Short mmCIF file of C-alpha atoms in Angstrom, two decimals:
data_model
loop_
_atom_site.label_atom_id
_atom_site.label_comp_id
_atom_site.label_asym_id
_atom_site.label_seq_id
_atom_site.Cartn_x
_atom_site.Cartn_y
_atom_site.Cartn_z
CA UNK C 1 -8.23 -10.08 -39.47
CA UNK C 2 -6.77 -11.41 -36.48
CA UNK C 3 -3.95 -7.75 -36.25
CA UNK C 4 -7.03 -6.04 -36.37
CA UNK C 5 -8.95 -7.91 -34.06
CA UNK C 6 -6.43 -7.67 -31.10
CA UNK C 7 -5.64 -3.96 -31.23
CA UNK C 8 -9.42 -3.33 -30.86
CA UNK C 9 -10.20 -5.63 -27.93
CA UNK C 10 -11.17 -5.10 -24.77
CA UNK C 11 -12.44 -1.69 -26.13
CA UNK C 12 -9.75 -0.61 -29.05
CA UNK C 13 -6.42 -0.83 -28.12
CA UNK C 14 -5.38 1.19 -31.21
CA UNK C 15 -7.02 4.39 -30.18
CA UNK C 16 -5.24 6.97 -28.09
CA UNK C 17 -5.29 10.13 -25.83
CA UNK C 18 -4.18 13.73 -25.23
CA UNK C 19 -3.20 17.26 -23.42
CA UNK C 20 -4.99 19.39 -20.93
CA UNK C 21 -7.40 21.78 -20.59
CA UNK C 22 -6.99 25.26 -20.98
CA UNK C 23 -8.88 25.95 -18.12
CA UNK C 24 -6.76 23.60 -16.15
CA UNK C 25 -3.43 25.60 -16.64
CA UNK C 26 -3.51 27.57 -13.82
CA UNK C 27 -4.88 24.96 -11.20
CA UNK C 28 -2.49 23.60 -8.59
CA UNK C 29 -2.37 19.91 -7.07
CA UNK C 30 -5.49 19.28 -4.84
CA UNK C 31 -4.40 19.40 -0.76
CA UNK C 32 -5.48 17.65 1.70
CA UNK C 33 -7.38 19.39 4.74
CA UNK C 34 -4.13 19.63 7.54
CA UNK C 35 -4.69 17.81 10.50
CA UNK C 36 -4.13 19.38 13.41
CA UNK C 37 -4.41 17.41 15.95
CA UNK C 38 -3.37 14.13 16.40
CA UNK C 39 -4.91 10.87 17.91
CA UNK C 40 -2.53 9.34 20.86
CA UNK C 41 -4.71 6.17 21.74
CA UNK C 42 -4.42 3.43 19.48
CA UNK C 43 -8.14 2.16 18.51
CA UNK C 44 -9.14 -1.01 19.90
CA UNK C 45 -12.97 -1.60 19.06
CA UNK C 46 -14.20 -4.58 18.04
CA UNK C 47 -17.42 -6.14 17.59
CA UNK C 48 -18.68 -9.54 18.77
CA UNK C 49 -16.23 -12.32 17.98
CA UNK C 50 -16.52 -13.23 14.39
CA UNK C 51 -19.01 -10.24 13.46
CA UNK C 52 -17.25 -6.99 12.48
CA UNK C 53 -17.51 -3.68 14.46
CA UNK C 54 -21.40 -2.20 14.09
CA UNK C 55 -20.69 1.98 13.36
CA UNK C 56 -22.87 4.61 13.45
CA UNK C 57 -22.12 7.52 12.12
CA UNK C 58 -24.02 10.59 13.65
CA UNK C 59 -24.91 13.53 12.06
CA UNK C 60 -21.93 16.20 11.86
CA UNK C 61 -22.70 19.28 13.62
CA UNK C 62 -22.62 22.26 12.62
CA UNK C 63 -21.18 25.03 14.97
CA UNK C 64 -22.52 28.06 13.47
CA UNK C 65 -26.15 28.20 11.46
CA UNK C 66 -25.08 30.09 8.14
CA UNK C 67 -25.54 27.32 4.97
CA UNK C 68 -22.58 27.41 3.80
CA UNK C 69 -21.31 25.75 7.66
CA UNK C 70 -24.30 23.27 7.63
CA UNK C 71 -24.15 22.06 4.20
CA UNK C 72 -20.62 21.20 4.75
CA UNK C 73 -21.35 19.47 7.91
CA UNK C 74 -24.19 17.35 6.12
CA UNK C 75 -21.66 16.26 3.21
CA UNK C 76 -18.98 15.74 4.95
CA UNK C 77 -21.24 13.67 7.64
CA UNK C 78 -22.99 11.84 4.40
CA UNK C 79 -19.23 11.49 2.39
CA UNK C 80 -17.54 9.75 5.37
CA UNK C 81 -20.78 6.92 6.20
CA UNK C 82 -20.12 6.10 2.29
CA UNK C 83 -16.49 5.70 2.72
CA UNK C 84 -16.31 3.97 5.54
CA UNK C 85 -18.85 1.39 3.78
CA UNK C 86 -16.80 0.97 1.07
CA UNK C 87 -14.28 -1.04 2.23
CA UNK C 88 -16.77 -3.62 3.93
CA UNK C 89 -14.81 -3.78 7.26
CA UNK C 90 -17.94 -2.25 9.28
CA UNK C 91 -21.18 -3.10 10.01
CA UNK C 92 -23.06 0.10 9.31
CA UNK C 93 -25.79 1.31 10.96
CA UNK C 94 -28.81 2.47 8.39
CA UNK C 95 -29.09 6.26 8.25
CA UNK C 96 -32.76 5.83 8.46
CA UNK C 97 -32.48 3.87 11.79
CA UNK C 98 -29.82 6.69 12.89
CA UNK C 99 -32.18 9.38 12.37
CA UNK C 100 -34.58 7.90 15.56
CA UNK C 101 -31.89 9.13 17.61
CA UNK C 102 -32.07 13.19 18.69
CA UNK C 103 -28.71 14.91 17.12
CA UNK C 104 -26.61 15.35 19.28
CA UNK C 105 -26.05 19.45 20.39
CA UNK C 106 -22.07 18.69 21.22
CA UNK C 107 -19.44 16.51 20.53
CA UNK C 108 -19.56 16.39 24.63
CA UNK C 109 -23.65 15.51 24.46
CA UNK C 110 -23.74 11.83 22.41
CA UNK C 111 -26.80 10.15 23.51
CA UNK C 112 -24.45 6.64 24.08
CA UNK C 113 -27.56 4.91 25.64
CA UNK C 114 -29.45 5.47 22.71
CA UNK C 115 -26.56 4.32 20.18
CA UNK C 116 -26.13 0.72 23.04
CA UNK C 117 -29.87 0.22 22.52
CA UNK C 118 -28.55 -0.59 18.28
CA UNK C 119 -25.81 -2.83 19.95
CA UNK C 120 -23.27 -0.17 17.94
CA UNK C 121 -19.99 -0.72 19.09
CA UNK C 122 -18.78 2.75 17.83
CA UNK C 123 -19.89 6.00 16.79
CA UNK C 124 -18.30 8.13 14.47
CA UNK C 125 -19.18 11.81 14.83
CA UNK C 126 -17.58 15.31 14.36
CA UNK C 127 -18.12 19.09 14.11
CA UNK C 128 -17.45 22.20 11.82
CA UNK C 129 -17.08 25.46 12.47
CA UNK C 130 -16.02 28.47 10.75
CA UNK C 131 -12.48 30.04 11.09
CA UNK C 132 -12.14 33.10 9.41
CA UNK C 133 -11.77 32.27 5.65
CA UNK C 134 -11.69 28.80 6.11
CA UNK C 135 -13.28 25.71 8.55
CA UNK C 136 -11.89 23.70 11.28
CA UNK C 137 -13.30 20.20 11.42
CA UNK C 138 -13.02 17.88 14.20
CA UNK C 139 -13.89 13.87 13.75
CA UNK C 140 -13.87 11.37 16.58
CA UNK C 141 -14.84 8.03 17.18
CA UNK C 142 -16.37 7.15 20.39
CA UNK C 143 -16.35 3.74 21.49
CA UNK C 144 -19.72 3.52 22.94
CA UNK C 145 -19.53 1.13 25.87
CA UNK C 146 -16.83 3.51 27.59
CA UNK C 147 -17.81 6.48 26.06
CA UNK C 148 -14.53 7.15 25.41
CA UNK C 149 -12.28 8.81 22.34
CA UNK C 150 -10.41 6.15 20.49
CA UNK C 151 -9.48 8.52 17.71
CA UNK C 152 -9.57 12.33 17.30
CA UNK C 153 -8.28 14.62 14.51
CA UNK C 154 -8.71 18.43 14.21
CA UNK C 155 -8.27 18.99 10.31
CA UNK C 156 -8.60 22.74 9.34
CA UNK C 157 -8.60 24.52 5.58
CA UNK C 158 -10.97 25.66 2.74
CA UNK C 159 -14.69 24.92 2.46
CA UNK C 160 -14.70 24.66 -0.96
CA UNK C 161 -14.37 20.96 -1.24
CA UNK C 162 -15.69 19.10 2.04
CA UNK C 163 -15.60 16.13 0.76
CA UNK C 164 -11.81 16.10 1.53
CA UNK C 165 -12.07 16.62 4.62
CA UNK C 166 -14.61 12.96 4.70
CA UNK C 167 -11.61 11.19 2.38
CA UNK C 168 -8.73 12.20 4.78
CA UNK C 169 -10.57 11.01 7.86
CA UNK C 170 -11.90 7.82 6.78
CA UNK C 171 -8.62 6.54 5.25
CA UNK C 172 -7.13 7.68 8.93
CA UNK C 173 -9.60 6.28 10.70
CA UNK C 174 -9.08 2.56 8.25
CA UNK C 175 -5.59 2.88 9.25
CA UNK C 176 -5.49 3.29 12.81
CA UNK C 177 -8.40 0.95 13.21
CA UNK C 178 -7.64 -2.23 10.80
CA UNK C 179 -3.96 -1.23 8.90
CA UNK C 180 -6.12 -0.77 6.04
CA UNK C 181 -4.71 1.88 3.41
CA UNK C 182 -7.85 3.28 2.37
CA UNK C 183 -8.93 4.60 -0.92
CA UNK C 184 -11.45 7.43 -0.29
CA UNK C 185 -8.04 9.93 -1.21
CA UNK C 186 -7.52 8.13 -4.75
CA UNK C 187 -8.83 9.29 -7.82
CA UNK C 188 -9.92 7.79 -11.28
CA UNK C 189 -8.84 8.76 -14.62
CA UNK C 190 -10.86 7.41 -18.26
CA UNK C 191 -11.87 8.39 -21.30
CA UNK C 192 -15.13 10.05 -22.46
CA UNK C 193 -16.88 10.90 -25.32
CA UNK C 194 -20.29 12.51 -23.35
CA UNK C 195 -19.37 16.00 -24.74
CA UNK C 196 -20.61 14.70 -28.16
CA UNK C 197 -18.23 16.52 -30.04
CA UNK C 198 -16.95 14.85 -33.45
CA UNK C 199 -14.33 14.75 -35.96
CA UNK C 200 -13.95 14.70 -39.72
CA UNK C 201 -11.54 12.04 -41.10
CA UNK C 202 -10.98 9.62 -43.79
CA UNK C 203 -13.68 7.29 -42.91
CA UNK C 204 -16.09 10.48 -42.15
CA UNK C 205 -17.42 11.24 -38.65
CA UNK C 206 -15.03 9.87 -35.97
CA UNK C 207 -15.93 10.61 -32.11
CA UNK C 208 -13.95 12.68 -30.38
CA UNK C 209 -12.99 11.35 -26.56
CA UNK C 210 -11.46 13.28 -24.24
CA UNK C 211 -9.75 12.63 -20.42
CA UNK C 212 -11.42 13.09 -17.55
CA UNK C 213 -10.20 12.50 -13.49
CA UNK C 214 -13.21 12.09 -10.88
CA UNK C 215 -13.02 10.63 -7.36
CA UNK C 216 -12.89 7.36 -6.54
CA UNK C 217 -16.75 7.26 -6.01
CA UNK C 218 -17.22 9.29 -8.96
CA UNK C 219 -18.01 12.69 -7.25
CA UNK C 220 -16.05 15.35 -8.86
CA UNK C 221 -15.33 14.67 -12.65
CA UNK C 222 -13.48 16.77 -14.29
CA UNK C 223 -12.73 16.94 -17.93
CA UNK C 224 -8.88 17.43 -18.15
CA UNK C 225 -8.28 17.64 -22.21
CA UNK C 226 -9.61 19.43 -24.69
CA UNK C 227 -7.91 18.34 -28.35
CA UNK C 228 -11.00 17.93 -29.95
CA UNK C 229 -9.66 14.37 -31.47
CA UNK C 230 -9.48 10.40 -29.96
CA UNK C 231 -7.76 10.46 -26.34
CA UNK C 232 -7.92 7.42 -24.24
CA UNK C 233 -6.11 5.01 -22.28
CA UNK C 234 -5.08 7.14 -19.71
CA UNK C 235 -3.20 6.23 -16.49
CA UNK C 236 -1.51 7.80 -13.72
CA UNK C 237 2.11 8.74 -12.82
CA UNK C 238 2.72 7.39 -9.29
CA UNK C 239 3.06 10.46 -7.45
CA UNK C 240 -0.49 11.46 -8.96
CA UNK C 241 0.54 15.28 -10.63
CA UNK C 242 0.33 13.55 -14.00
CA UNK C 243 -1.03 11.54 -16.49
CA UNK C 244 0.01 9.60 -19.63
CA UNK C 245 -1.80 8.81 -22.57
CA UNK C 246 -2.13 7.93 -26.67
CA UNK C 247 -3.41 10.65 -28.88
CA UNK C 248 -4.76 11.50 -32.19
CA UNK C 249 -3.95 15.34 -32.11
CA UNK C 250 -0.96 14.72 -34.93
CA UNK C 251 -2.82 12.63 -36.55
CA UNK C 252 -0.71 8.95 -35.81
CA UNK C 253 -0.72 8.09 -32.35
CA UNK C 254 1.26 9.14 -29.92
CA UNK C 255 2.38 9.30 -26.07
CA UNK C 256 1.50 12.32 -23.69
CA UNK C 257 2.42 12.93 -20.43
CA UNK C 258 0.27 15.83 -19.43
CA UNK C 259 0.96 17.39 -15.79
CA UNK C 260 -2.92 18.19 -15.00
CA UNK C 261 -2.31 20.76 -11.99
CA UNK C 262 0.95 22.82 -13.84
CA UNK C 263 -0.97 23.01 -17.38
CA UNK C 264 2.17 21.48 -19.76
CA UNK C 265 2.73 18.06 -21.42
CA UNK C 266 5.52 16.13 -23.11
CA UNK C 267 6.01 13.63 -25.48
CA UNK C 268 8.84 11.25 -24.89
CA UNK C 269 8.52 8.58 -27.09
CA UNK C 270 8.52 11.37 -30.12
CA UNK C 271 6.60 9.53 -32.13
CA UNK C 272 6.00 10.08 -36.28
CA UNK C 273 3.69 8.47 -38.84
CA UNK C 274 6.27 5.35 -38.75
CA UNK C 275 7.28 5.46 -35.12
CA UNK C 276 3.43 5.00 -33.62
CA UNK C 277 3.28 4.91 -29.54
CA UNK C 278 0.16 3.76 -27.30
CA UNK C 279 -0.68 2.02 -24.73
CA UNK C 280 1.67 3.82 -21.76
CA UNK C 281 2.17 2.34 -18.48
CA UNK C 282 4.22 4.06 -15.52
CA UNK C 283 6.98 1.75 -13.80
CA UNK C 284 5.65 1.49 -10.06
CA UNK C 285 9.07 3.94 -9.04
CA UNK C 286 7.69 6.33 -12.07
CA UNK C 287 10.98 6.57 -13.30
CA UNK C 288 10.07 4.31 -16.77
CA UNK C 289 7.17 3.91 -18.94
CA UNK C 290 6.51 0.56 -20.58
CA UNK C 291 4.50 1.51 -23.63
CA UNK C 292 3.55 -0.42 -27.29
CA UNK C 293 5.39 1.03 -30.46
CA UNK C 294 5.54 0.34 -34.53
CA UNK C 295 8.80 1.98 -34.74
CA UNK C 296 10.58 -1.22 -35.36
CA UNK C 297 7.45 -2.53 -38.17
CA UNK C 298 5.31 -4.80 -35.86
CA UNK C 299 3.89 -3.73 -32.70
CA UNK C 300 6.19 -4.61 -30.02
CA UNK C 301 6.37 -3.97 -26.02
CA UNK C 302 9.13 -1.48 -25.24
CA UNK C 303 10.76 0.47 -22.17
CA UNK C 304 11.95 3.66 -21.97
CA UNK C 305 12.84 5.91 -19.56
CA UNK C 306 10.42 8.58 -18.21
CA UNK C 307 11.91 11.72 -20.17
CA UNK C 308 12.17 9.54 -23.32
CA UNK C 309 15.91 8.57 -23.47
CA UNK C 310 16.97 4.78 -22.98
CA UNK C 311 14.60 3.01 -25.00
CA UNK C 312 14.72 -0.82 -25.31
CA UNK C 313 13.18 -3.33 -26.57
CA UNK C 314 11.27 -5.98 -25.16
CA UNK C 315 9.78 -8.37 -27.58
CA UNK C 316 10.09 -9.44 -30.75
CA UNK C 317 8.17 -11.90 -32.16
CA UNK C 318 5.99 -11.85 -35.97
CA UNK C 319 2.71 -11.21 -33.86
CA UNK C 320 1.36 -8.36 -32.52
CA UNK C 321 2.27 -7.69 -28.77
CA UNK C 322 0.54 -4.74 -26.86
CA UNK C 323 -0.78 -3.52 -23.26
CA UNK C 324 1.92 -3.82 -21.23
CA UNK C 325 1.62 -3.93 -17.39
CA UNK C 326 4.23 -3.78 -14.37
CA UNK C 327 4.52 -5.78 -11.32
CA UNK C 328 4.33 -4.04 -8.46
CA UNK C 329 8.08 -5.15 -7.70
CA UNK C 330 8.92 -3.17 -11.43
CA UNK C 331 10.81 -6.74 -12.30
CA UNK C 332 8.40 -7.83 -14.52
CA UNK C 333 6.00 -7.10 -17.26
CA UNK C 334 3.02 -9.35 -18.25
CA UNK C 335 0.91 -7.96 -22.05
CA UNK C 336 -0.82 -9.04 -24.22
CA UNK C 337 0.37 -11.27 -27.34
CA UNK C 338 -1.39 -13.30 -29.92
CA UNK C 339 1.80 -15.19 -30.75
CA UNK C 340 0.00 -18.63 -30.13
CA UNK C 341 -3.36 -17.77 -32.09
CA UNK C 342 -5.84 -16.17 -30.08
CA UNK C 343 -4.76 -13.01 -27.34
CA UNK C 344 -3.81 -14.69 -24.28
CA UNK C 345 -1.35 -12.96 -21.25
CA UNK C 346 2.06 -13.33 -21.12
CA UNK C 347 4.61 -12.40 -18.68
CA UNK C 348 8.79 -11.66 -18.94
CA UNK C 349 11.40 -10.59 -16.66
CA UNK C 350 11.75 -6.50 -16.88
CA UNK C 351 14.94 -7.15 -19.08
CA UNK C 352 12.60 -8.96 -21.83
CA UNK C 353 13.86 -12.37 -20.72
CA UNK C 354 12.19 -15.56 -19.25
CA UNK C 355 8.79 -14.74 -21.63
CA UNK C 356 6.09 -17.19 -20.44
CA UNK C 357 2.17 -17.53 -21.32
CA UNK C 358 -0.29 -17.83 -18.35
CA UNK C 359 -3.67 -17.74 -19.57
CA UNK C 360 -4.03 -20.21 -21.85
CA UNK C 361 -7.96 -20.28 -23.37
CA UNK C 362 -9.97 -17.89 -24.64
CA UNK C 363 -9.77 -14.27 -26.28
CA UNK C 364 -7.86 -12.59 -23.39
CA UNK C 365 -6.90 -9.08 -23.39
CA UNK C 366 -5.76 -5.59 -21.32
CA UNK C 367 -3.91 -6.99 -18.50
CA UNK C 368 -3.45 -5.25 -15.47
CA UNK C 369 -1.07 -6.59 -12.16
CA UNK C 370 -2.51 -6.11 -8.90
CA UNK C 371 -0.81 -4.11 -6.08
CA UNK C 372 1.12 -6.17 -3.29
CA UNK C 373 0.01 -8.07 -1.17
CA UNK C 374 -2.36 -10.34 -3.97
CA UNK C 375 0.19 -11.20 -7.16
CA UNK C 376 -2.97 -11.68 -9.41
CA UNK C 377 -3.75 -10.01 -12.91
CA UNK C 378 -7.06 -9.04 -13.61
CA UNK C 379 -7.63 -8.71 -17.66
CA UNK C 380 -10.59 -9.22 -20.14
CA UNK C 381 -11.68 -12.17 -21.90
CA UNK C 382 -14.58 -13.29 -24.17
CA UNK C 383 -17.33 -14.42 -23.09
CA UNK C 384 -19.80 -14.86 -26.22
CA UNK C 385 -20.50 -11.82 -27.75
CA UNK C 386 -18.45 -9.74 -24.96
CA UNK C 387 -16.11 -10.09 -21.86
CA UNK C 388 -15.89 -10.74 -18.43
CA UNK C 389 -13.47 -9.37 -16.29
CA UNK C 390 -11.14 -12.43 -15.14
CA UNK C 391 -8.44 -12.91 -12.60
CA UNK C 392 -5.25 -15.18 -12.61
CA UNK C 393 -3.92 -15.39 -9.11
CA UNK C 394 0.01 -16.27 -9.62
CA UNK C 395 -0.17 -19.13 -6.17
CA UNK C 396 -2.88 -20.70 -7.51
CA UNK C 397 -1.97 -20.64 -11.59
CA UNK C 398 -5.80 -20.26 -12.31
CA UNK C 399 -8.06 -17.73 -13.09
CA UNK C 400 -11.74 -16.65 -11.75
CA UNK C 401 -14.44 -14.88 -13.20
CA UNK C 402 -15.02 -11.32 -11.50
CA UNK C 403 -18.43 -9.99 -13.68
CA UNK C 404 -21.39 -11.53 -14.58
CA UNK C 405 -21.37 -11.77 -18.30
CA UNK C 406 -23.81 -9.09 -18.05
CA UNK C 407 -23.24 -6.56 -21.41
CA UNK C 408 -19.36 -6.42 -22.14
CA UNK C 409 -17.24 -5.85 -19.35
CA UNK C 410 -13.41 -4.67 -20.20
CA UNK C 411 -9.96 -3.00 -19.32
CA UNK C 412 -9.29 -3.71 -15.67
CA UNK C 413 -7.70 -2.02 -13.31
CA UNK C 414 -6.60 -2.45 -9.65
CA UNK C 415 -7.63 0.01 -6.90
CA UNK C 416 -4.42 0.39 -4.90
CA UNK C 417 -4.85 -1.59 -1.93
CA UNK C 418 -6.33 -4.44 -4.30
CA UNK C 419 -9.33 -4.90 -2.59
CA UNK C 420 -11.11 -3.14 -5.49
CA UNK C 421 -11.43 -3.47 -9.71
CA UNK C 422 -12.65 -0.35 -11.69
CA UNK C 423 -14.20 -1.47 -15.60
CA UNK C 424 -15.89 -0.37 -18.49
CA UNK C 425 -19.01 -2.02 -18.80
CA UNK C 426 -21.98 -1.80 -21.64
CA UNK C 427 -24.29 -3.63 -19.13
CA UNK C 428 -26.82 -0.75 -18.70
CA UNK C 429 -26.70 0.31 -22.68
CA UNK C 430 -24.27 2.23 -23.35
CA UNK C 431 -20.35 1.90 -21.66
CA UNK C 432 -19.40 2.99 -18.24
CA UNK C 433 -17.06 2.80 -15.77
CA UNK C 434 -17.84 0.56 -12.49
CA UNK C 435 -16.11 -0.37 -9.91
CA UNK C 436 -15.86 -3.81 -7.95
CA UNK C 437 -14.59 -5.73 -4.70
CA UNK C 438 -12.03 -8.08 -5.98
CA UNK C 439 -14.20 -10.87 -4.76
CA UNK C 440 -16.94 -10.26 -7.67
CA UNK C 441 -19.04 -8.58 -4.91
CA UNK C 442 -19.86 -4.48 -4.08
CA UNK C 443 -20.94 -3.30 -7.77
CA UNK C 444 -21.10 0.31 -8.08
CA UNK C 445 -21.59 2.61 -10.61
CA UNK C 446 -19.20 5.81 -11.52
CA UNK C 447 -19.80 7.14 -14.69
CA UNK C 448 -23.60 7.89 -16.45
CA UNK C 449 -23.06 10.69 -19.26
CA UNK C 450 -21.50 9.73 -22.57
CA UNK C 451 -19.36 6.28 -23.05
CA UNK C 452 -16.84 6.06 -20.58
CA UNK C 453 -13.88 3.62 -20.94
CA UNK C 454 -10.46 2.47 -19.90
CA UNK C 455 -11.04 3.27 -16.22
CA UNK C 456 -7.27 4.03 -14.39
CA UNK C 457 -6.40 4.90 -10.71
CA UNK C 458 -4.19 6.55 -8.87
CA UNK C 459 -2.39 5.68 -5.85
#
């Protein structure tokens, strides 16, 4: 009972995930909007001492009156006020207290005294006009008491997706302001069953879950498999062209690495009905995937090398050991193991040497190591009927509770700048994905169709 307990917690470890879409074949990787101009004054606004910067941003204009030219300018206007909030570095001004003050007519007609009567300290405005069969979109922010540029960008490209052009500016405009690496550019990966499809199988109806990649906010999601059987626990490669996963689709489980924008897949591990794979995890170089395997009897963690060759092993111990997770360095590994009774973290040298527990109470599972500069592991552990998402800082050698104990909260994983944790959560009903500040704070919701689960996101 205990074997089967631990391959289903934190939201069923056993299960697995697949290929892509046929209608995805032919897609290429998303670009970003090309700047064209670029800022020379290094931005210097700050708010009072102690208080961050107040920001405003004004209404986009829009330099021609078609809708296709003003829509854009509204979202991308709308898009970049929500990521510059997301981060918490800015005091932002209300949109309903912005929209007191007359739009401005130019980039060169701000009404500053109106925007000093708020006490903002900077306003973030820009323009978009048309340019043949594309747009041109300019962004600035104006530091209000000189009423002077501290940054400009011209980014030009398709109107199809504005929203880009909103990502690309705020995490320019986090980096030349606070040397923040932003995350408005990153996108999320999980698993979903919301097209209600099922499957027939030994123990009758099974659900059917499929991938899916969205924004970071959620905006966007995209189905990206279509097998028709269990996918899940999908994560991405670091470079962000593809993603690996367990599936069903031969019936055992198995490990896919599907390239989502060139429309073809492999399977290194080359799994059978005695050689079972789940659970991949990319090295942070990309070049290996850490991944759980039955191909020596007993679920163990192994390594192998991206294209399948090399593989070793890296435990080996009567227990089950699953969900492994890199450092950010790639010299270590922590999973999970139930070696001592209940699931609890561990954590060994790359090699499989120096294997040491850290948690140590509790039903812990789904580890996942935080991006430099925080050494912590977020992971799941019971809490009563469910779990809580819980962090284990590596200076400290404790751990603190991130959720609520709200519903079931599971299978953590980093944002990466780890300032941010995305979850599966059955708080509202049924599960979804949500996404918190590392300091418990900031919950948002991402997901509402279907159940949603083991959330994953790119760099």
């Amino acid at each position: 009972m205990r074997r089967t307990a631990l391959f289903l917690a934190g939201a069923a470890a056993l299960t697995s995930l697949t290929l892509l879409a046929q209608q995805q074949q032919q897609q290429q990787p998303p670009s970003q909007p090309a700047p064209q101009q670029q800022s020379e004054v290094r931005m210097t606004i700050n708010g009072p001492p102690g208080v961050p910067p107040k920001v405003a941003v004004a209404p986009f204009i829009a330099l021609s009156t078609d809708a296709e030219t003003v829509a854009a300018a509204k979202t991308i206007g709308d898009v970049l006020s929500d990521d510059l909030a997301y981060e918490r570095e800015f005091y932002m001004i209300g949109k309903d207290v912005l929209a007191t003050i007359p739009k401005a007519t130019s980039m060169d007609a701000i009404p500053l005294e109106q925007y000093k009567e708020l006490n903002a300290n900077a306003i973030v405005i820009g323009s978009v006009r048309k340019t043949g069969n594309g747009v041109a979109v300019q962004v600035r922010v104006i530091d209000v008491q000189t009423g002077k540029a501290a940054f400009g960008k011209e980014y030009s490209g398709s109107i199809a997706n504005p929203r880009a052009y909103a990502h690309t500016a705020s995490d320019e405009i986090f980096k030349q302001w606070v040397g923040l690496n932003g995350v408005a550019r990153t996108k999320l990966t999980f698993s979903s069953d919301r097209d209600g499809e099922r499957m027939k199988g030994p123990a009758g109806d099974r659900e059917i879950k499929e991938v899916y990649i969205a924004d970071y906010d959620g905006a966007n999601q995209r189905r990206v498999t279509a097998t028709h059987t269990l996918n899940i626990t999908p994560v991405w490669a670091p470079d962000g062209k593809s993603i690996a996963y367990t599936s069903y689709r031969r019936g055992y489980q198995d490990i896919f690495v599907s390239y989502i924008y060139e429309g073809r897949m492999e399977t290194p591990a080359n799994g059978s009905w005695a050689k079972q794979n789940y659970l991949p995890v990319f090295s942070p170089d990309g070049t290996k995937i850490a991944f759980t395997s039955t191909r020596d009897g007993n679920p163990e963690i192994y390594v192998m090398n991206r294209d399948g060759s090399g593989i070793r092993r890296m435990t080996d111990n009567p227990a089950i050991d699953v969900t492994p997770t890199w450092a950010p360095s790639g010299n270590q590994i922590a999973w999970t193991s139930d070696r001592t009774g209940n699931p609890q973290v561990y954590v060994m040298n790359a090699d499989g040497t120096g294997q040491r527990r850290i948690t140590t109470s509790g039903y812990c599972d789904r580890p996942t190591w935080s991006p430099d500069p925080f050494n912590e592991i977020a992971y799941a552990m019971r809490v009563g009927a469910g779990f809580d998402i819980m962090v284990y800082s590596f200076a400290s050698g404790e751990s603190r509770r991130i959720t609520d104990g709200i519903g079931s909260n599971e299978s953590p994983a980093f944002s990466p700048n780890g300032r941010h944790i995305a979850f599966a959560s059955t708080r509202l009903g049924k599960q979804q994905i949500f996404t918190i500040a590392r300091d418990g704070n900031d919950l948002r919701q991402i997901t509402r169709e279907g159940n949603n689960g083991y959330p994953n996101w790119s760099r």
